Amino acid sequence: MQYFWKNIPRYIRYVLVQTLYLFLLMVLFRLVFYLFFFKTTITDNATIAKAWYLGTKFDLRLALILVIPVALTAVIARNGFFTSKVIRKAVAIYLFIVFTALTLLYILDLGHYDYLGIRLDPSILRFLAKGERADNARMVWQSYPVVRGFLGLFVFLFLVFRLQRRTWNRFAAQPPVYLRNWPFTTYVTGLTLLVAAGIYGNFAYFPLRWSQAMFTRDNGVTSLGLNPLLYFASNFSVQGDTYDINRTKTYYPYVANYLKVDKSDTEKLDFVRTVPGDDAKPRLNVVLVMLESTGAAPTSMYGNPMQATPNMQRLADSGVLFKNFYVPAISTAKTVFGVTTGLPDITAVKTASRHPKMLDQRIIMDQFKGYEKLYLLGGNTNWANIRAVFTNNVEGISIHEEGMYKSAKADVWGISDYDLITEASEIFKANNDQKKPFVAFLQLADNHPPYTTTSGAGDFKKVTEKDIDMEKFKKSGFVSIDQFNALRYEDYNVGHLIDMARKDGYLNNTVFMFFGDHNCILNPYSFMPLPEYELATGGVHVTAFMYSPAHVKPQVVNTPGSLLDVYPTMASLVGLPYKNYTLGLNLFDSTRTDSKYAFITYLRNQQPYYGLIGDQYLYEINLVTDATALYDLKGDPLKNILAQQPDTAKNLDNLTRGFYESTRYLMFNNKK
C-alpha cells in the first residue's frame, strides 16, 4: 500500500491530503455541534447515525469544491507545482483564506444556532443593516467571550499555518514521479472522477440534495444532517420582496368574507372595516408591554415546571389570559412592525421596518384621537429602523429612547428594564395627572443576550444550580441558568410596573396588554397541550394577558389570537371609533369563537412554512415546495389528514393563501 501511495505523483497526493484536511475540519465542527448544541426528541440511534452519514457527505462535497482550484493548478503545473515560488505563494494564500473563512463561518453558524435554534441562513444579513452594525457588535461583545475566542482562533489558525507549511515542505522534499501521457491521463481522469463522484454524493439517479437531510420532523436531526455553508449558499436569494396582483385578486374574496369588510370589491381590493365608537366606555389609558423573548412555554401560566413567572401568573389570574396567542414570525423587529401596522411581516431576508416602500401604513394607533401617543425603548430606535415605523405613521408620537433617560446604560440594549419602567411610570403619571389619556408601547429588552440583570430595588436575586430542582429544570426547556434568571428578572419587572402604576395613581384607569415578541430558544419540552416543539409552532406561540383590575373581569380566552389583533382589541375596549385597513380582529369578538385563525410563519427541519392555526386545525404551506398539510389539533396533531378532509383543506387553503397574498399586497398598498 505504501509503495502504491509513493508511486502516485506527489502533486496529486498533495491534493488528496488537502481534501482530507478540509474534510476533517468540517467533521470537527460537526462534532462540536453534536456535543454542545444538538437538541432532539428522537432517541433512535439509527436516525442519528443517518444524520451523521448525510452530514459527512455534505462535508466531503464542500471540501472537494474548495480544493478544485488547487487540483487544477496541480495537474496543469505537474512537477513544476513544487518548484515554482509563485505557485507556492498562491496556494498558501488560497488555503489560508479558505481555512480562515471556514473557521469563522462555522463559528458564526454555531453562534446563530445557539441564538435562534436554526443553522445559518440568509436572514442573518439583517444584522448587517446600515446603522445597526455597531449595536449588534456590542451585543456580541457583551454576550460572548470575544477576546478569548479571538485568541483561540489565532492559536488555531497558527497551528493550521504550521501544518500547511510542514505538509508543503514534506511533499516538496520527495522525489518527483515522471509520467508519460497515458499514465498521466489515467491519474487525471481518476482524480476527476473521484472529485465528481464526491460532489455528486449519491448512489442514485439524482445528486445529493440538502432536502435529504430533512428525513424526520425533528429540527435537531435535520440540522445535524446539513452542512450549514452549503445550505446557506443553496438558499441564498437576492430577489426583492414583491406582490402578485392577480394572485391577490384570486384569493381576495376569501379574506374579505373572513374579515367581514365593509364593501367587498375585487378590483379595488378594499379591506376596510369601520368600527363605531362607544361613548359609554371610559377613555382608559392603554399600555402595551412587549415582553422580549417570552413565549408561552417558559411561563408559569402554561404549566412550565420551573414556574419562573409568578407576577405574570398573578396578573393573568386577575385579568384575561389569552391561551392560544401567536405572533406571525420569530423576530423582534417583525413583531414591532406587525403589532403596530396589523400586517404580518413576511419579508424574506430583511424586515419590513428596513424596507422604505413598506413604511407608509394606515394604522389604528394613529386613530387614538385625543390620546397622547408614546413609544418607550431603553435603547436606540435606529435599531432595525424602528423609529420610522412610528414617526412615519403616528402623528405627534413622542419617542423616548437612549440618551433621554436619567439612568445609565446597562448594556448594548440601553438602560435596564427596571430603570426603563421606573422612568416610564413618571411619564405615565405626568399624563395621568394632567387628565390626558395616553396610549403607550413599552418595549422591554433584558430577556435577551447578554441577559443583563440588576438588583432592581435591591431584592432581585439570581439563582444558581444549587438553588433549584435540576430535574424539573431539565424538563422545563430552559437552555441555561442565565436564560432562566433573565425570565425571572423580566417577571420581576412586570411586577414592578404594576407596583409603580398603583403608587403613581394610574392603575385604576389603565388597561395593560402584555405579549411576547416570540419564544426563546428552548431545549425539547413536552408539557404543553400540543406537541408544539415537534410542530415547530412553539417559536411563535407567545404569552399574552390583559390586566385592568377595575375594568377587565378575570377570564381565560382559548380562541386563537394574533399579534395583529392587539390594536383593534384595545381601540374597541376603550370605545374609540376606528377604521381597520389591515388583517387584525377584535380578540373579544364573540361571533368568531369557532372560526378564528392566526396567521403564522415558522421553520421546521430548516424548511419555511406559512399557515393558519385555529381552535381545531393547523393548515400549512411549504413556502419553497408549495406542499400542503392539514393537522387535527384535537386528534393526532402530528398526522397529516389532508386526504381525509378535502373540503376543510380546500377552504383553509384558500384562506391561508389569501392571508399571504393580501399581506404581500397591503405591505406596499396600504398607504395613507
XYZ file of C-alpha atoms in Angstrom:
672
model
C 0.000 0.000 0.000
C 2.827 2.371 0.917
C 4.565 1.553 -2.371
C 1.367 2.320 -4.291
C 0.936 5.640 -2.448
C 4.511 6.683 -3.156
C 4.091 5.962 -6.864
C 1.213 8.402 -7.182
C 2.562 11.778 -8.321
C 3.218 13.928 -5.279
C 1.093 16.833 -6.581
C -1.953 14.521 -6.762
C -1.191 13.147 -3.290
C -0.967 16.731 -2.031
C -4.451 17.455 -3.408
C -5.829 14.361 -1.676
C -4.226 15.336 1.641
C -5.604 18.878 1.446
C -9.053 17.433 0.761
C -8.669 15.305 3.867
C -7.646 18.344 5.942
C -10.681 20.321 4.803
C -12.974 17.379 5.418
C -11.597 16.793 8.917
C -12.037 20.468 9.792
C -15.736 20.253 8.903
C -16.161 16.979 10.776
C -14.534 18.627 13.787
C -17.134 21.397 13.761
C -19.874 18.823 13.230
C -18.642 17.036 16.338
C -18.649 20.308 18.292
C -22.231 20.922 17.144
C -23.254 17.412 18.156
C -21.630 17.558 21.597
C -22.649 21.068 22.638
C -25.568 22.337 20.540
C -27.530 19.333 19.319
C -31.087 19.029 20.747
C -33.637 16.437 19.759
C -36.629 14.476 20.973
C -35.503 11.444 18.929
C -33.647 8.691 20.769
C -33.260 6.222 17.892
C -29.513 5.759 17.279
C -30.060 4.708 13.667
C -31.741 8.051 12.923
C -28.867 9.977 14.493
C -26.350 7.852 12.580
C -28.160 8.573 9.300
C -27.938 12.304 10.003
C -24.200 11.936 10.627
C -23.797 9.956 7.406
C -25.622 12.556 5.314
C -23.833 15.404 7.046
C -20.385 13.993 6.347
C -21.310 13.523 2.685
C -22.187 17.204 2.525
C -18.890 17.995 4.243
C -16.974 15.943 1.663
C -18.813 17.758 -1.142
C -17.770 21.164 0.194
C -14.190 20.002 0.767
C -13.967 18.795 -2.835
C -15.449 22.020 -4.217
C -12.958 24.108 -2.252
C -9.967 22.007 -3.329
C -10.736 22.273 -7.072
C -8.521 25.379 -7.653
C -5.582 23.567 -6.028
C -6.268 20.429 -8.055
C -6.434 22.326 -11.344
C -3.176 24.126 -10.572
C -1.526 20.822 -9.665
C -2.462 18.902 -12.807
C -1.537 21.850 -15.034
C 1.839 22.503 -13.394
C 2.588 18.824 -12.696
C 6.092 18.545 -11.201
C 6.528 22.308 -11.516
C 3.902 22.597 -8.792
C 6.550 22.301 -6.056
C 9.351 24.200 -7.785
C 7.517 27.426 -8.633
C 7.672 30.132 -5.962
C 4.615 31.820 -7.467
C 2.542 28.658 -7.194
C 3.760 28.028 -3.654
C 2.764 31.504 -2.533
C -0.576 31.433 -4.368
C -1.554 28.033 -2.961
C -0.506 29.049 0.566
C -2.565 32.246 0.417
C -5.589 30.488 -1.047
C -5.592 27.691 1.529
C -5.069 30.098 4.411
C -8.032 32.178 3.238
C -10.166 29.035 2.845
C -9.316 27.629 6.278
C -9.779 31.022 7.932
C -13.113 31.658 6.198
C -14.377 28.167 7.000
C -13.444 28.515 10.654
C -15.072 31.933 11.007
C -18.242 30.881 9.190
C -18.606 27.724 11.264
C -18.182 29.727 14.457
C -20.812 32.153 13.165
C -23.113 29.229 12.406
C -22.742 27.821 15.912
C -23.488 31.231 17.396
C -26.504 31.622 15.091
C -27.813 28.216 16.121
C -27.228 28.933 19.811
C -29.151 32.195 19.441
C -32.071 31.188 17.179
C -32.056 27.394 17.041
C -31.529 27.241 13.272
C -28.497 26.830 11.050
C -27.005 29.743 9.175
C -29.412 31.216 6.637
C -29.717 34.407 4.564
C -31.790 36.169 7.232
C -28.543 36.786 9.123
C -27.883 39.628 6.679
C -30.379 41.735 8.626
C -27.769 42.090 11.388
C -25.503 43.874 8.896
C -28.057 46.559 8.106
C -26.671 50.081 7.897
C -26.860 51.912 11.194
C -27.235 48.715 13.243
C -23.863 47.051 12.912
C -22.455 48.807 15.975
C -25.355 47.761 18.227
C -25.186 44.170 17.059
C -21.409 44.151 17.511
C -21.816 45.421 21.078
C -24.391 42.723 21.785
C -21.922 40.070 20.600
C -19.167 41.695 22.670
C -21.304 41.653 25.811
C -22.823 38.210 25.262
C -19.847 36.104 24.208
C -16.178 35.670 25.203
C -14.933 37.620 22.187
C -11.346 38.219 23.387
C -10.785 34.613 24.427
C -12.483 33.494 21.249
C -10.157 35.527 19.053
C -7.150 34.312 20.999
C -8.307 30.728 20.500
C -8.950 31.438 16.819
C -5.469 32.940 16.440
C -3.835 29.897 18.041
C -5.910 27.520 15.905
C -5.077 29.314 12.664
C -1.417 29.485 13.637
C -1.422 25.690 14.057
C -3.159 25.352 10.686
C -0.491 27.582 9.120
C 2.289 25.443 10.614
C 0.583 22.266 9.430
C 0.223 23.662 5.914
C 3.859 24.721 5.714
C 5.081 21.388 7.065
C 2.852 19.491 4.603
C 4.154 21.509 1.663
C 7.802 21.060 2.689
C 7.343 17.353 3.203
C 5.903 16.806 -0.270
C 8.380 19.181 -1.890
C 11.265 17.157 -0.445
C 10.049 13.916 -2.012
C 11.408 12.796 -5.392
C 9.163 13.596 -8.362
C 7.376 10.881 -10.315
C 7.614 11.482 -14.058
C 4.716 10.140 -16.080
C 4.168 9.672 -19.778
C 0.969 10.942 -21.367
C -1.225 7.870 -20.900
C -0.389 7.215 -17.206
C -0.794 10.948 -16.522
C -4.143 10.959 -18.313
C -5.238 7.951 -16.261
C -4.385 9.693 -12.986
C -6.094 12.930 -14.013
C -9.184 11.027 -15.163
C -9.277 9.072 -11.916
C -8.883 12.248 -9.845
C -11.634 13.968 -11.840
C -13.997 11.033 -11.387
C -13.319 10.891 -7.653
C -13.978 14.614 -7.231
C -17.117 14.470 -9.378
C -18.434 11.427 -7.520
C -17.810 13.054 -4.164
C -19.604 16.225 -5.231
C -22.476 14.229 -6.749
C -22.709 12.435 -3.405
C -25.328 9.785 -4.160
C -25.561 6.210 -5.414
C -28.704 7.210 -7.274
C -30.032 8.924 -10.373
C -30.126 12.300 -8.670
C -27.327 14.061 -6.775
C -27.197 14.620 -3.030
C -29.577 17.443 -2.085
C -29.953 19.321 1.162
C -33.610 18.280 1.366
C -32.432 14.718 2.035
C -31.336 15.839 5.490
C -34.992 16.508 6.265
C -35.973 12.899 6.640
C -37.554 13.443 10.069
C -39.790 16.133 11.546
C -37.078 16.970 14.062
C -35.169 20.224 13.606
C -32.168 18.963 15.596
C -31.698 15.874 13.430
C -32.142 17.934 10.275
C -29.573 20.463 11.474
C -27.111 17.665 12.197
C -27.590 16.306 8.680
C -26.876 19.600 6.914
C -23.682 21.380 6.034
C -24.578 24.935 7.079
C -22.436 26.657 4.461
C -23.807 24.645 1.553
C -27.304 25.122 2.929
C -26.779 28.886 3.137
C -25.446 29.031 -0.427
C -28.256 26.933 -1.883
C -30.953 29.045 -0.246
C -29.430 32.465 -0.705
C -31.593 34.759 -2.780
C -31.267 38.410 -3.651
C -34.736 38.651 -5.095
C -36.655 41.517 -3.560
C -39.984 41.196 -1.807
C -42.918 41.986 -4.042
C -46.545 41.029 -4.643
C -48.661 39.442 -7.370
C -51.789 41.469 -8.097
C -53.507 38.602 -9.904
C -52.978 36.176 -7.025
C -54.160 38.843 -4.601
C -57.405 39.226 -6.565
C -57.856 35.457 -6.830
C -57.856 34.965 -3.065
C -59.293 38.331 -2.010
C -62.936 37.107 -1.749
C -62.000 34.514 0.887
C -60.157 37.075 3.014
C -62.849 39.725 2.540
C -65.507 37.283 3.708
C -63.412 36.234 6.720
C -62.691 39.835 7.754
C -66.271 40.973 7.001
C -65.106 44.038 5.096
C -67.470 46.961 4.618
C -67.624 46.579 0.866
C -66.050 43.624 -0.902
C -64.516 44.748 -4.188
C -62.087 42.514 -6.066
C -60.990 45.329 -8.358
C -60.382 47.956 -5.676
C -59.144 45.369 -3.140
C -60.815 47.144 -0.247
C -60.058 45.688 3.203
C -61.672 48.446 5.290
C -63.905 47.670 8.281
C -65.490 50.652 10.005
C -65.957 50.176 13.739
C -68.190 52.697 15.528
C -67.231 54.206 18.862
C -68.965 53.708 22.191
C -69.164 56.860 24.306
C -70.411 54.841 27.263
C -66.976 53.271 27.677
C -64.355 55.206 29.677
C -61.342 56.517 27.762
C -58.828 54.382 29.615
C -55.098 54.739 29.237
C -53.645 51.915 27.127
C -50.201 50.441 27.794
C -48.847 47.729 25.507
C -45.896 45.925 27.056
C -43.719 43.882 24.705
C -42.022 41.100 26.655
C -38.747 40.207 24.953
C -38.365 36.513 24.017
C -41.317 35.462 26.188
C -43.051 32.535 24.618
C -45.920 30.660 26.190
C -43.913 27.585 27.158
C -41.382 29.229 29.541
C -44.026 30.985 31.649
C -45.950 29.754 34.665
C -49.412 30.184 33.114
C -48.829 27.342 30.666
C -47.586 24.708 33.100
C -43.816 25.129 32.890
C -42.295 23.027 35.715
C -39.996 25.864 36.850
C -42.815 28.372 37.495
C -40.498 31.272 36.677
C -43.179 33.978 36.321
C -45.306 34.315 39.475
C -46.051 38.011 38.829
C -47.302 37.296 35.324
C -49.332 34.397 36.735
C -50.915 36.690 39.326
C -51.864 39.301 36.726
C -53.165 36.701 34.272
C -55.282 35.085 37.007
C -56.757 38.506 37.838
C -57.161 39.551 34.217
C -57.529 37.923 30.808
C -55.181 35.141 29.755
C -55.072 34.502 26.007
C -54.100 30.840 25.994
C -53.511 30.497 22.261
C -51.853 33.717 21.155
C -49.419 33.797 18.245
C -47.028 36.183 16.545
C -46.627 35.932 12.760
C -42.835 35.418 12.795
C -39.807 34.943 15.037
C -38.212 38.377 15.092
C -38.440 41.329 17.447
C -38.442 43.837 14.591
C -41.150 41.861 12.784
C -43.249 41.817 15.936
C -42.999 45.580 16.445
C -43.972 46.122 12.812
C -46.780 43.554 12.982
C -48.457 44.756 16.147
C -48.223 48.399 15.042
C -49.398 48.008 11.446
C -51.714 44.995 11.709
C -49.767 43.195 8.968
C -47.603 40.087 9.307
C -44.019 40.873 8.361
C -43.380 38.154 5.789
C -40.278 39.702 4.216
C -37.793 37.038 3.197
C -34.392 38.352 4.268
C -34.604 41.741 5.914
C -37.590 43.092 7.829
C -40.396 45.386 6.716
C -39.111 48.101 9.036
C -35.959 48.169 6.908
C -37.902 48.404 3.639
C -38.627 52.030 2.648
C -41.622 51.107 0.484
C -43.321 49.331 3.411
C -43.085 52.150 5.915
C -46.156 54.102 4.819
C -49.115 52.438 6.556
C -52.596 53.367 7.778
C -52.645 52.112 11.358
C -55.017 52.130 14.313
C -52.604 53.669 16.837
C -52.734 56.854 14.775
C -56.528 56.902 15.222
C -56.445 57.214 19.015
C -57.814 60.745 18.819
C -57.402 62.812 21.973
C -54.694 60.450 23.251
C -51.041 61.180 23.898
C -49.072 58.624 21.911
C -45.822 57.225 23.325
C -43.135 54.748 22.330
C -40.603 53.885 25.014
C -37.457 51.843 24.452
C -34.383 51.536 26.646
C -32.090 51.605 23.630
C -31.906 53.484 20.359
C -34.831 53.496 17.924
C -32.459 53.439 14.952
C -32.326 49.730 15.711
C -33.966 47.945 12.739
C -35.167 51.379 11.577
C -37.999 51.050 14.105
C -38.186 54.807 14.540
C -39.717 55.150 11.066
C -42.486 52.625 11.817
C -43.806 55.071 14.417
C -42.775 58.522 13.217
C -43.908 57.854 9.641
C -47.312 56.558 10.658
C -48.355 58.071 14.010
C -48.900 61.802 14.039
C -47.478 63.532 17.095
C -45.965 60.428 18.689
C -43.474 61.070 21.483
C -40.474 58.747 21.365
C -38.402 58.098 24.478
C -35.115 56.368 23.866
C -31.469 56.066 24.828
C -29.936 59.415 25.760
C -33.234 60.813 27.066
C -33.237 58.981 30.402
C -31.572 59.818 33.696
C -30.450 56.203 34.144
C -27.131 54.953 32.810
C -26.878 52.298 30.088
C -26.785 48.731 31.345
C -25.695 47.015 28.140
C -25.950 47.208 24.357
C -29.754 47.414 24.582
C -29.675 50.601 26.635
C -30.884 51.196 30.187
C -32.118 48.238 32.216
C -35.771 47.213 32.115
C -36.128 48.153 35.783
C -34.874 51.676 35.110
C -36.961 51.939 31.916
C -40.129 51.054 33.814
C -39.287 53.457 36.634
C -38.797 56.369 34.243
C -41.723 55.349 32.025
C -44.006 55.411 35.051
C -43.018 59.017 35.712
C -44.120 59.883 32.166
C -47.387 57.958 32.543
C -48.064 59.668 35.873
C -47.483 63.127 34.391
C -50.005 62.471 31.618
C -52.496 60.952 34.021
C -52.209 63.832 36.465
C -52.988 66.249 33.623
C -56.069 64.186 32.692
C -54.516 63.312 29.336
C -55.307 59.750 28.274
C -52.339 58.049 26.654
C -51.592 55.018 24.520
C -48.051 53.722 25.049
C -45.879 51.000 23.563
C -43.351 49.957 26.217
C -40.650 47.640 24.863
C -38.620 45.544 27.307
C -35.309 44.011 26.242
C -33.348 42.359 29.063
C -34.689 38.829 28.491
C -32.183 38.634 25.651
C -28.415 38.012 25.422
C -26.328 39.256 27.176
C -29.043 38.610 29.816
C -28.191 41.634 31.920
C -29.974 41.661 35.280
C -29.806 44.215 38.065
C -30.830 44.004 41.702
C -33.837 46.180 40.858
C -34.988 47.708 44.134
C -32.340 45.596 45.813
C -34.441 42.484 46.235
C -33.934 40.640 42.952
C -31.568 37.728 43.441
C -30.220 35.379 40.799
C -30.396 31.668 41.464
C -27.765 29.015 40.779
C -27.987 25.294 40.111
C -27.725 24.721 43.865
C -30.937 26.681 44.441
C -33.251 24.813 42.074
C -34.515 21.342 41.290
C -32.371 20.369 38.307
C -34.685 17.510 37.346
C -37.520 19.983 36.859
C -35.119 22.341 35.113
C -34.223 19.706 32.526
C -37.922 19.180 31.750
C -38.671 22.898 31.520
C -36.884 23.571 28.224
C -34.561 26.284 29.536
C -31.112 26.051 27.974
C -29.167 27.804 30.734
C -29.420 29.258 34.216
C -28.700 32.700 32.749
C -31.736 32.384 30.492
C -33.866 31.261 33.433
C -32.692 34.184 35.563
C -33.383 36.631 32.726
C -37.010 35.499 32.535
C -37.306 35.718 36.327
C -35.936 39.266 36.082
C -38.457 40.166 33.404
C -41.234 38.803 35.597
C -39.855 40.856 38.484
C -40.081 43.965 36.311
C -43.648 43.187 35.282
C -44.490 43.243 38.975
C -42.509 46.470 39.323
C -44.581 48.115 36.554
C -47.876 47.310 38.268
C -46.492 48.439 41.632
C -45.433 51.743 40.070
C -48.818 52.168 38.372
C -50.535 51.686 41.725
C -48.121 54.031 43.515
C -48.311 56.718 40.805
C -52.103 56.642 40.664
C -52.928 55.481 37.135
C -53.576 51.762 37.702
C -57.356 52.039 38.023
C -57.863 53.920 34.757
C -55.371 51.982 32.626
C -55.582 48.720 30.710
C -52.311 46.831 30.272
C -51.752 44.364 27.441
C -48.676 42.169 27.842
C -47.404 39.987 24.976
C -44.212 38.208 23.964
C -42.488 39.118 20.726
C -41.509 35.484 20.082
C -40.381 32.479 22.058
C -36.834 31.985 23.284
C -34.651 29.130 22.099
C -35.550 26.083 24.203
C -34.466 22.508 24.689
C -37.095 19.878 23.852
C -40.148 20.075 26.127
C -43.366 18.062 26.338
C -45.599 19.648 28.989
C -47.702 21.780 26.614
C -51.141 20.546 25.438
C -49.879 20.355 21.838
C -46.556 18.895 20.646
C -45.547 22.378 19.530
C -41.830 21.630 19.748
C -42.254 18.944 17.085
C -44.717 21.017 15.058
C -42.295 23.971 15.286
C -45.161 26.300 16.204
C -43.734 26.836 19.693
C -41.480 29.602 18.423
C -44.488 31.789 17.565
C -46.764 30.750 20.446
C -46.262 33.516 22.982
C -47.613 34.553 26.328
C -50.343 37.204 26.254
C -52.507 38.589 29.036
C -54.508 41.717 29.785
C -54.746 43.397 33.182
C -57.021 46.170 34.372
C -58.443 45.338 37.794
C -61.156 47.990 37.678
C -62.343 47.283 34.142
C -61.490 43.746 32.982
C -63.059 40.666 34.538
C -60.893 37.557 35.008
C -61.270 35.030 32.215
C -59.343 32.643 30.004
C -59.737 33.079 26.231
C -58.947 29.882 24.336
C -59.912 31.220 20.901
C -56.696 31.692 18.885
C -55.452 35.255 18.885
C -52.795 37.093 16.926
C -50.431 39.953 17.418
C -52.339 41.652 14.604
C -55.422 41.764 16.839
C -53.941 43.885 19.630
C -54.789 47.404 18.461
C -58.297 46.575 17.163
C -59.000 44.999 20.559
C -57.660 47.907 22.587
C -59.474 50.532 20.492
C -62.754 48.650 20.895
C -62.144 48.160 24.606
C -61.898 51.910 25.248
C -64.790 52.736 22.910
C -62.883 54.553 20.160
C -64.227 54.667 16.593
C -61.684 53.463 14.061
C -61.152 52.108 10.588
C -59.261 48.872 10.265
C -57.407 48.700 6.954
C -55.446 45.525 7.549
C -55.848 41.999 8.937
C -56.352 42.197 12.697
C -59.623 41.487 14.549
C -61.112 42.188 17.972
C -59.995 39.437 20.346
C -63.304 39.733 22.212
C -65.483 39.252 19.120
C -67.814 36.531 20.403
C -69.073 35.705 16.882
C -65.747 34.121 15.936
C -65.155 31.568 18.687
C -65.206 28.644 16.230
C -63.860 30.363 13.123
C -60.913 32.457 14.310
C -57.439 31.767 12.940
C -53.980 33.167 13.491
C -51.578 33.559 10.571
C -48.116 32.227 11.414
C -44.779 31.505 9.739
C -42.180 29.116 11.072
C -39.267 26.851 10.202
C -39.404 23.098 10.614
C -36.472 20.972 9.521
C -34.963 24.147 8.070
C -37.969 24.460 5.731
C -40.089 27.649 5.775
C -43.849 27.334 6.223
C -46.760 29.718 6.465
C -50.139 28.696 7.741
C -53.262 29.296 9.759
C -53.765 27.848 13.220
C -57.231 27.674 14.716
C -59.063 26.039 17.568
C -59.037 22.636 15.861
C -56.885 22.780 12.744
C -53.436 23.802 11.612
C -53.114 24.239 7.854
C -49.621 24.822 6.480
C -47.996 25.525 3.116
C -44.319 24.995 2.387
C -43.007 28.290 1.057
C -40.407 26.547 -1.137
C -42.142 23.414 -2.431
C -45.785 24.544 -2.049
C -46.541 21.225 -0.334
C -49.562 21.429 1.972
C -50.698 19.654 5.127
C -53.694 19.674 7.466
C -53.414 18.660 11.123
C -56.241 17.986 13.571
C -55.095 19.574 16.839
C -57.855 17.794 18.749
C -56.920 14.432 17.283
C -53.380 13.417 16.320
C -51.628 16.777 15.845
C -48.696 15.195 14.006
C -50.747 13.297 11.420
C -51.462 14.917 8.062
C -55.205 14.411 7.411
C -55.303 16.348 4.148
C -56.661 13.372 2.210
C -59.289 12.539 4.826
C -60.809 16.042 4.956
C -60.507 17.545 1.455
C -63.295 20.127 1.934
C -61.795 21.543 5.123
C -58.363 21.530 3.494
C -59.641 23.377 0.423
C -61.346 26.090 2.471
C -58.301 26.619 4.645
C -56.004 26.557 1.634
C -57.909 29.446 0.070
C -57.909 31.422 3.302
C -54.242 30.732 4.058
C -53.107 31.756 0.596
C -55.445 34.710 0.845
C -53.787 35.926 4.033
C -50.362 35.528 2.472
C -51.161 37.256 -0.821
C -53.173 40.006 0.879
C -50.274 40.701 3.205
C -47.820 40.952 0.324
C -50.170 43.383 -1.407
C -51.007 45.512 1.622
C -47.386 45.961 2.661
C -46.971 48.068 -0.475
C -50.523 49.385 -0.898
C -51.884 50.447 2.488
C -50.559 53.962 2.134
C -52.119 56.889 3.955
